PDB file of C-alpha atoms in Angstrom:
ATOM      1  CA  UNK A   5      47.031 116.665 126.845  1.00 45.00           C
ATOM      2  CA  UNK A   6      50.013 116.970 129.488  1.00 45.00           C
ATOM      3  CA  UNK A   7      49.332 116.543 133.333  1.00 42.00           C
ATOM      4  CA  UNK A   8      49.781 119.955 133.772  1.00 47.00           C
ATOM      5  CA  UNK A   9      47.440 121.015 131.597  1.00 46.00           C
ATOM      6  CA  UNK A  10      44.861 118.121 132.464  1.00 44.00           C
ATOM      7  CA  UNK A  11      45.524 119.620 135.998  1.00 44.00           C
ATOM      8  CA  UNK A  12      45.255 123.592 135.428  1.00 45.00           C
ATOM      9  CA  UNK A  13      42.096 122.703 132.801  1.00 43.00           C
ATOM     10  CA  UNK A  14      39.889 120.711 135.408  1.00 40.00           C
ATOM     11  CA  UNK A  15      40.913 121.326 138.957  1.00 55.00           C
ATOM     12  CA  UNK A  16      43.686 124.506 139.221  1.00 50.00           C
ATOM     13  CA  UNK A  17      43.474 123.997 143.181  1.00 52.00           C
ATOM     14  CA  UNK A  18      44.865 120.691 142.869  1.00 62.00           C
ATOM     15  CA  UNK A  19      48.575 122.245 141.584  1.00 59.00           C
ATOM     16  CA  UNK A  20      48.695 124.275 144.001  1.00 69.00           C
ATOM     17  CA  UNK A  21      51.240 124.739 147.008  1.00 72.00           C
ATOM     18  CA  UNK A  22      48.304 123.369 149.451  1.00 90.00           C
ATOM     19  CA  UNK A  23      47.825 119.925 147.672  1.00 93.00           C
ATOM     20  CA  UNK A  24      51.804 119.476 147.437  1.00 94.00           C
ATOM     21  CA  UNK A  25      51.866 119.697 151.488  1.00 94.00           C
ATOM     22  CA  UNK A  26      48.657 117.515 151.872  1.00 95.00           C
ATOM     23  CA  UNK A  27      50.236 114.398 149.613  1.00 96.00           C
ATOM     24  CA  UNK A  28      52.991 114.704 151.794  1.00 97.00           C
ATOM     25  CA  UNK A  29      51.715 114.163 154.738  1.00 96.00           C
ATOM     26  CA  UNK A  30      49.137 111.652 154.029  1.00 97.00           C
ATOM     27  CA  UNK A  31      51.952 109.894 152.325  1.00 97.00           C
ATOM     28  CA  UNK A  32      54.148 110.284 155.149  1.00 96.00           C
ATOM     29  CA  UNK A  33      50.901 108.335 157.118  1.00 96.00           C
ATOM     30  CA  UNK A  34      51.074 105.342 154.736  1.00 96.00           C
ATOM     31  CA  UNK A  35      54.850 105.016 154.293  1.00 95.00           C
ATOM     32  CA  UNK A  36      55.600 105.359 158.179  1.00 93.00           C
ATOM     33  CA  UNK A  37      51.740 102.623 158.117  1.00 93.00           C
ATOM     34  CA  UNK A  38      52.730  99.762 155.087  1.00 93.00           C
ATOM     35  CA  UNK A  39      56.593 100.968 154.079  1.00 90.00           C
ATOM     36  CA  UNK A  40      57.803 102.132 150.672  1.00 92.00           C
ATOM     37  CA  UNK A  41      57.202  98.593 149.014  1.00 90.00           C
ATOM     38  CA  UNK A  42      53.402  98.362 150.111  1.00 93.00           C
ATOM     39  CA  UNK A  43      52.317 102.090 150.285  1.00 94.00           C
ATOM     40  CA  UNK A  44      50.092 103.023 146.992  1.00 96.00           C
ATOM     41  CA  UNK A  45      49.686 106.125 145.290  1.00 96.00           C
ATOM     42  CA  UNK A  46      45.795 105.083 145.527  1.00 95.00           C
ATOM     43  CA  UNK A  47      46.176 105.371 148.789  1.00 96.00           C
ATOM     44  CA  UNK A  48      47.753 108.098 149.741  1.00 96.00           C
ATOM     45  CA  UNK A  49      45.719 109.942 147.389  1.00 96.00           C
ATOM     46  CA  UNK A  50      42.465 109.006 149.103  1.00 95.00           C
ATOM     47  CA  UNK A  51      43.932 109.835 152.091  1.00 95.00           C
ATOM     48  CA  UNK A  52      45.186 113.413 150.701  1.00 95.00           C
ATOM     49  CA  UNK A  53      41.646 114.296 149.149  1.00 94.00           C
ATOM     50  CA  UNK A  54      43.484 114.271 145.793  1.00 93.00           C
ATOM     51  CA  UNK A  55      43.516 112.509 142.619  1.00 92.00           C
ATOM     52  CA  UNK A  56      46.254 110.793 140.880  1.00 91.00           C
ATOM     53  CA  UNK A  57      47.663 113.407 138.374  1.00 92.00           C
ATOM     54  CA  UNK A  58      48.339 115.633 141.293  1.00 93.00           C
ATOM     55  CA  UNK A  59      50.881 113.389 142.346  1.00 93.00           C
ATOM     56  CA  UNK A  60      52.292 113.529 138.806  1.00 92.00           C
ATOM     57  CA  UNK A  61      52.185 116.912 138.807  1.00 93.00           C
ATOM     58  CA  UNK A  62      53.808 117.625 142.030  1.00 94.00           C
ATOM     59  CA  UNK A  63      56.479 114.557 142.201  1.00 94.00           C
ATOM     60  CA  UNK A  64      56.150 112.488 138.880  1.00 91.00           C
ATOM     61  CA  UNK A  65      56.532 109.173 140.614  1.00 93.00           C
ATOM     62  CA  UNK A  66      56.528 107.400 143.330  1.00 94.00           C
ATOM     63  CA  UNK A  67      59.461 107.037 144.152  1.00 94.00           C
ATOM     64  CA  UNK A  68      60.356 110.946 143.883  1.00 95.00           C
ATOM     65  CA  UNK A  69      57.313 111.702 146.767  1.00 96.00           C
ATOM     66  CA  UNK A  70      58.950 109.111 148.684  1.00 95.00           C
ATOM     67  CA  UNK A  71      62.229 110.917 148.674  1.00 93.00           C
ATOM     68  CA  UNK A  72      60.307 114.598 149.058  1.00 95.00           C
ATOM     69  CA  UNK A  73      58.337 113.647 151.851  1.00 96.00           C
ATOM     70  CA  UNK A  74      61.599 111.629 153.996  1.00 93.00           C
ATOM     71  CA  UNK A  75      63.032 115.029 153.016  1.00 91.00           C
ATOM     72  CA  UNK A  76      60.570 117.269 154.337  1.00 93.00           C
ATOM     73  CA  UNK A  77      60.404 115.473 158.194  1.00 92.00           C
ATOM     74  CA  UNK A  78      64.176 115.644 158.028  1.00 89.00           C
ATOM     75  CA  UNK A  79      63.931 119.303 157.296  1.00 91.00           C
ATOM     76  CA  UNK A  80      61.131 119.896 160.251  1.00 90.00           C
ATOM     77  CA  UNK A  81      63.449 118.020 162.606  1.00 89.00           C
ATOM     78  CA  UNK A  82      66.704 120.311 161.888  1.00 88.00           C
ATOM     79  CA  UNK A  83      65.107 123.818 161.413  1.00 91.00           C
ATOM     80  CA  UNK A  84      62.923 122.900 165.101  1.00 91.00           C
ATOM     81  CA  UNK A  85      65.581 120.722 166.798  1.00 93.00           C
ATOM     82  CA  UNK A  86      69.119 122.105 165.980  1.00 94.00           C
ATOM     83  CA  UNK A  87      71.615 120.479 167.497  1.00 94.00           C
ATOM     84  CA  UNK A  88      73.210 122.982 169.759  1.00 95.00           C
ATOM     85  CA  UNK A  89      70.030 123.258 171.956  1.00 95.00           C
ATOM     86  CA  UNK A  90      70.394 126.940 171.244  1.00 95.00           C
ATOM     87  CA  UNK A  91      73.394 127.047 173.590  1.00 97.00           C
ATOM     88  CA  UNK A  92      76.091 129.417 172.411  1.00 97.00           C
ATOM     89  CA  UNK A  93      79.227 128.444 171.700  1.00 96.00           C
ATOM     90  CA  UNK A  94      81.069 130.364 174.110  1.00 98.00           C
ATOM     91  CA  UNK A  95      79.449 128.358 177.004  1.00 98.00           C
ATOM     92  CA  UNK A  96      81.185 126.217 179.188  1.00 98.00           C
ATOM     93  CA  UNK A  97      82.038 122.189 177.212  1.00 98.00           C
ATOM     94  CA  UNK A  98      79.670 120.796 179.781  1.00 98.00           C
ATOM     95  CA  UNK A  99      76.515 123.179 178.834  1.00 98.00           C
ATOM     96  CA  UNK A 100      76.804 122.496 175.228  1.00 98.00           C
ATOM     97  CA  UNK A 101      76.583 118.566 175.693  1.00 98.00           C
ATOM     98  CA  UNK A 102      73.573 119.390 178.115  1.00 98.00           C
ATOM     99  CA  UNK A 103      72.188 121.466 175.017  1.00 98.00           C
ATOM    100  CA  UNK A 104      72.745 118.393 172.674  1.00 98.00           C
ATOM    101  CA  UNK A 105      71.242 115.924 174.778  1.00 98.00           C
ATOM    102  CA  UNK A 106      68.060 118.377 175.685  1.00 97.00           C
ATOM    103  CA  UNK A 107      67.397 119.097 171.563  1.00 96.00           C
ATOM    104  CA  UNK A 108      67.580 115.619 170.953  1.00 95.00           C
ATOM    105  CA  UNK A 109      65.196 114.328 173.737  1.00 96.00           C
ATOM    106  CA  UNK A 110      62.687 117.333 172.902  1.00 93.00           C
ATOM    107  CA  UNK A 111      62.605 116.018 168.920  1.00 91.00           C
ATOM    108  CA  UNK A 112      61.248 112.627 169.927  1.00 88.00           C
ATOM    109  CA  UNK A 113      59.433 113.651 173.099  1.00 88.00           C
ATOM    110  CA  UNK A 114      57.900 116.939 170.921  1.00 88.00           C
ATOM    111  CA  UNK A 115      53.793 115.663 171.595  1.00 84.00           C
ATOM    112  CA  UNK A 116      53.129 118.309 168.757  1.00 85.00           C
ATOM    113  CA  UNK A 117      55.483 116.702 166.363  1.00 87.00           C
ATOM    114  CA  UNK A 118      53.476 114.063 163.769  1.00 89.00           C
ATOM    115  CA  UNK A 119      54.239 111.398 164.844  1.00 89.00           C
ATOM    116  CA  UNK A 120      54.944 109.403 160.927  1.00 92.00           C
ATOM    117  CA  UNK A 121      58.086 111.652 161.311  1.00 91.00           C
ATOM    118  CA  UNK A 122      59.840 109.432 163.613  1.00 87.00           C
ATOM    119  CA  UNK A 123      57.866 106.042 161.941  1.00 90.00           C
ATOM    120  CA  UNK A 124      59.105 106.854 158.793  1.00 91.00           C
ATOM    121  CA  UNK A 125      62.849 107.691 160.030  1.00 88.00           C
ATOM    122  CA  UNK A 126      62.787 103.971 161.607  1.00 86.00           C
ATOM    123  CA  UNK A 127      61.330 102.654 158.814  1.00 88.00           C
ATOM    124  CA  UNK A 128      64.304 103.780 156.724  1.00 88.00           C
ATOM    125  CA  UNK A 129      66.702 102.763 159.586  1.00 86.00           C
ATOM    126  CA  UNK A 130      65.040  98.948 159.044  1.00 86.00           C
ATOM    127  CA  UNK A 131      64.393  99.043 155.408  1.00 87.00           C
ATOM    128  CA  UNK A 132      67.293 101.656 154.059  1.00 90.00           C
ATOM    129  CA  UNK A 133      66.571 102.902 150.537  1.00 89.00           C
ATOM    130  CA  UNK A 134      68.783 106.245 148.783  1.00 89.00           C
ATOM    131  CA  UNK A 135      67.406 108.491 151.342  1.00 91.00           C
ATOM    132  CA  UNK A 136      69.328 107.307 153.807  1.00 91.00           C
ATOM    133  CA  UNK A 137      72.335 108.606 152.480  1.00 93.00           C
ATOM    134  CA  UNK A 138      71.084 112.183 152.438  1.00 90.00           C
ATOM    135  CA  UNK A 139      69.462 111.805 156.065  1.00 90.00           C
ATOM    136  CA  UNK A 140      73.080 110.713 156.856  1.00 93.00           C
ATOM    137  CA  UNK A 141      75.303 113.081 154.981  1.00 94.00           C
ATOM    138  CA  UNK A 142      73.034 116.385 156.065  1.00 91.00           C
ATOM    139  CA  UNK A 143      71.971 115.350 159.841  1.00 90.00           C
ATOM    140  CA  UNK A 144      73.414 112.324 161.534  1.00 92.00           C
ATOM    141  CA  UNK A 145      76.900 113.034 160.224  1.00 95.00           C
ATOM    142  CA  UNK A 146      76.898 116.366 161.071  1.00 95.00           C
ATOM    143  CA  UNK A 147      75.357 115.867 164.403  1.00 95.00           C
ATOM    144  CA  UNK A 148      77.749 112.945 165.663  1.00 97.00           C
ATOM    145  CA  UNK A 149      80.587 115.035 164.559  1.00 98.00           C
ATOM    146  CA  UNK A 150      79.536 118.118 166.590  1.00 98.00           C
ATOM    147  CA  UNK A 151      78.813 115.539 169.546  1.00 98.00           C
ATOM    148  CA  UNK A 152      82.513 113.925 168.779  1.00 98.00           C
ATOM    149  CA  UNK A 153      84.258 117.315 168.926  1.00 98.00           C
ATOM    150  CA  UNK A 154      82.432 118.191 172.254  1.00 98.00           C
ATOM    151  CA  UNK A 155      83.117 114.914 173.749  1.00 98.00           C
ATOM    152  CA  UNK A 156      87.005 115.310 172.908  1.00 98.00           C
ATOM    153  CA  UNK A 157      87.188 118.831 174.146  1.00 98.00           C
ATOM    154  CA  UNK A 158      86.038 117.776 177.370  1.00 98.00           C
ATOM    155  CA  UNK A 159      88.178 114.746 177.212  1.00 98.00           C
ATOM    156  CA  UNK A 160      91.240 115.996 175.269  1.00 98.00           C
ATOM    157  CA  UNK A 161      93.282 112.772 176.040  1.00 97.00           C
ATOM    158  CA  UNK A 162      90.648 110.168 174.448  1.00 98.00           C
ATOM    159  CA  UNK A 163      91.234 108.701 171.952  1.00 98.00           C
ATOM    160  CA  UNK A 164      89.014 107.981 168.907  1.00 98.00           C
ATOM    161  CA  UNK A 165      87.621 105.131 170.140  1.00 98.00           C
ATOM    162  CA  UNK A 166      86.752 106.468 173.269  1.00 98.00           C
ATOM    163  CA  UNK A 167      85.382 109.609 171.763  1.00 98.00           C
ATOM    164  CA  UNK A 168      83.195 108.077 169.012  1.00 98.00           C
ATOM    165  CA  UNK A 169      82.162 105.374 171.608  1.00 98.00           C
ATOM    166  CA  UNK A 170      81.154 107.963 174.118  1.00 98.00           C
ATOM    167  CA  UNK A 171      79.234 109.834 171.576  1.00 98.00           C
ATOM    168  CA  UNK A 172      77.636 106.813 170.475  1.00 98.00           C
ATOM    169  CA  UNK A 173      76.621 105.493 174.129  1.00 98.00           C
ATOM    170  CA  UNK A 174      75.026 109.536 174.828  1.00 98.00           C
ATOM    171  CA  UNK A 175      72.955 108.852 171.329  1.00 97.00           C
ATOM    172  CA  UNK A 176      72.231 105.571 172.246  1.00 97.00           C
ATOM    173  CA  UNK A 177      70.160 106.312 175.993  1.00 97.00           C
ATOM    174  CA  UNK A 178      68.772 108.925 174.146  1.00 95.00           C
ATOM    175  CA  UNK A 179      67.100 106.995 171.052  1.00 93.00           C
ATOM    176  CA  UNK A 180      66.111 104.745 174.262  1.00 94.00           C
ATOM    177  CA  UNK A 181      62.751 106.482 175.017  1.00 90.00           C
ATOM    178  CA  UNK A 182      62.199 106.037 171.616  1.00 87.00           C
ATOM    179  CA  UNK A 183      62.383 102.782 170.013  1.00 86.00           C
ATOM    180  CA  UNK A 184      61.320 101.280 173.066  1.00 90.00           C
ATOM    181  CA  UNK A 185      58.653 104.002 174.215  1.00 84.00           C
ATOM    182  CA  UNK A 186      55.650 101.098 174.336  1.00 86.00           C
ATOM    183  CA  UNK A 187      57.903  98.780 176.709  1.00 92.00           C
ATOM    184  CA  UNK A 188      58.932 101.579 178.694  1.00 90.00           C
ATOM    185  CA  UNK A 189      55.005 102.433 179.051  1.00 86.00           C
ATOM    186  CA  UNK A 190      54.265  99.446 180.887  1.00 90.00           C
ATOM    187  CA  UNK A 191      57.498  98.905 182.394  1.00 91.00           C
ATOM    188  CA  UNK A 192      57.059 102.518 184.660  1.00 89.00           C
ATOM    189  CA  UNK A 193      53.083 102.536 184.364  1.00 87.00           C
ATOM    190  CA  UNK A 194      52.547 103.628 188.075  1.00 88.00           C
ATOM    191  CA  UNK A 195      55.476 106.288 188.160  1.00 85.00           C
ATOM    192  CA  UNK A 196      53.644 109.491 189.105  1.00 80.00           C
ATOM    193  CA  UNK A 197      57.035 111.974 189.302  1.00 78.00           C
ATOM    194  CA  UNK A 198      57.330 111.869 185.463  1.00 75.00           C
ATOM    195  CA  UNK A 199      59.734 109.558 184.815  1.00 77.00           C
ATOM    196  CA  UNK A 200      60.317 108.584 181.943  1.00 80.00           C
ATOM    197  CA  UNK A 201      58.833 111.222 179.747  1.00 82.00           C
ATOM    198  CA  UNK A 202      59.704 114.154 181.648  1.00 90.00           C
ATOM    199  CA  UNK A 203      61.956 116.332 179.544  1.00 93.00           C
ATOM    200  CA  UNK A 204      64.055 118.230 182.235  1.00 93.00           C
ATOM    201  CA  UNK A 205      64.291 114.847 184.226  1.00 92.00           C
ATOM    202  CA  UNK A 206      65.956 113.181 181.474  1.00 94.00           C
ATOM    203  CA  UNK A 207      68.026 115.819 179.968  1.00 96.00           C
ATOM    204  CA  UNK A 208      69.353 116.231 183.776  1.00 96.00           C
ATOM    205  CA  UNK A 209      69.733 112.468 184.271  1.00 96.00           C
ATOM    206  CA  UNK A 210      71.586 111.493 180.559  1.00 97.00           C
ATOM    207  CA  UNK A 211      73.827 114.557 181.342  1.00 98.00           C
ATOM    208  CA  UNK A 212      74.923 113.610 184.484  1.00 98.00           C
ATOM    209  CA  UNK A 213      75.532 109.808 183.406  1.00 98.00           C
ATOM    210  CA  UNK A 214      77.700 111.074 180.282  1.00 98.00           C
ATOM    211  CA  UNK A 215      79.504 113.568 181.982  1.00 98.00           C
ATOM    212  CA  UNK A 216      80.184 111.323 184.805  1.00 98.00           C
ATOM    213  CA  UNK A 217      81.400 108.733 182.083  1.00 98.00           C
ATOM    214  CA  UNK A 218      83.050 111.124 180.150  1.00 98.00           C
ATOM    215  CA  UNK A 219      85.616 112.414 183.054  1.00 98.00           C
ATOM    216  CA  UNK A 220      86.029 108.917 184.311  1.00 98.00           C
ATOM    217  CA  UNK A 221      87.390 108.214 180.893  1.00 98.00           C
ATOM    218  CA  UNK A 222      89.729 111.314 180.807  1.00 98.00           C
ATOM    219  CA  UNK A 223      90.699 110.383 183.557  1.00 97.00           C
ATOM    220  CA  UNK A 224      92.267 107.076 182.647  1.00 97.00           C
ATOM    221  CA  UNK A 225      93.485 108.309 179.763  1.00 97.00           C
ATOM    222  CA  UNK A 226      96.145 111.043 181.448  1.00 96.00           C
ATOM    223  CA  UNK A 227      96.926 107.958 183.745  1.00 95.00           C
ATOM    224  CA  UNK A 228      97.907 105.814 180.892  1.00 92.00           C
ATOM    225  CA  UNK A 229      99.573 108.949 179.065  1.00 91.00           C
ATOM    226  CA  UNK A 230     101.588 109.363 182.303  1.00 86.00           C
ATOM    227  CA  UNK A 231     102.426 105.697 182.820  1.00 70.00           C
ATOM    228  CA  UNK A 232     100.383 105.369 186.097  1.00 66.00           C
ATOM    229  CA  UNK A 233      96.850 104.831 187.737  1.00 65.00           C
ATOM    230  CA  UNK A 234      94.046 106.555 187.412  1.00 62.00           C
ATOM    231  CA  UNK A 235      93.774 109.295 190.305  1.00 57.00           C
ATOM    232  CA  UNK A 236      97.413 109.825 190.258  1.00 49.00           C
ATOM    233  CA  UNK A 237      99.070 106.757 191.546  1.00 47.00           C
ATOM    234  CA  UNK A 238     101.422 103.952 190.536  1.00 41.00           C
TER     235      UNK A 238
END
């Protein structure tokens, strides 16, 4: 007897749509926990309430739920987070960086977002396996170009250096409050205003910085395209 029909003959609830979503998140629990290498199927099917064959069923192998469930948080972050902040494109250059920055910050400051979503994203950072290439190709490609093209439209003299450097840096405070979220605890423990974890407050303050930066750049950039010092002299 197939799976399938060992599954539709003594438990039809467990090939169902609900049991698909509930072995991925309890294995998004134990991969973002013990990592691809040490996470069991045992396990996560304990932790789903489901047996074995429903993994079968739903994803064949390991490997395959793996991909499916590094999938699905990559999904949740691009359908809630897109990376226009919901600022239209006719707005002014500076508006749509704010935008980018604000989206960004809300994904990994989102209290309501599970939290093996981001675990599981640095996980693959440290310990890269073929997902990576998709979370690449469909998010942070796409992203850092849209940043890129901002950053040069603002800064139309930059060159690619400058531009992909500058994008980098604005990605770079922002993953800050992230990776380093359990220093940063203790570091600003008796901070009552809000700081660090104050959305507004840091989309203001990253904005500001980068923009700052960014026209500071542009600006020595016409100077050396004119042949003189920044602010006009010689």
């Amino acid at each position: 007897m197939s799976v399938e029909q060992t599954l539709k003959s003594s438990s039809p609830a467990e090939s169902g749509p609900d049991t698909r979503t509930r072995l991925i998140e309890a294995a998004g629990e134990v991969f973002a926990e013990a990592g691809f290498n040490q996470a069991t199927i045992r396990d996560i099917c304990a932790r789903a309430g489901a047996n074995i064959a429903a993994v079968n069923y739903h994803f064949r192998d390991k490997e395959t739920l793996y991909a499916e469930t590094v999938a699905h948080a990559h999904r949740y972050s691009m359908e809630q987070y897109p990376m226009d902040g919901g600022v239209p494109a006719s707005a002014p250059v500076e508006r749509r960086i704010e935008g980018f920055i604000r989206s960004f910050l809300a994904k990994i400051l989102d209290p309501n977002r599970p939290t093996w979503h981001g675990r599981i994203m640095s996980r693959e950072m440290q310990e890269p396996t073929l997902s990576l290439d998709m979370i690449v190709e469909t998010g942070v490609r796409p992203n850092f170009h849209y940043l890129c093209a901002l950053i040069q439209e603002m800064g139309p003299h930059l060159n690619s250096v400058e531009v992909e450097g500058s994008g980098a840096s604005i990605i770079g405070q922002i993953l800050h409050y992230f990776h380093c979220r359990r220093v940063i605890g203790r570091l600003y423990r008796d901070r009552t205003d809000g700081f660090p974890y104050n959305l507004e407050l840091l989309t203001g303050h990253i904005t500001a910085f980068s923009l700052a930066a960014i026209r500071g750049l542009e600006e020595n950039a016409r100077a050396r395209a004119g042949g003189g010092r920044p602010g006009g002299g010689r």
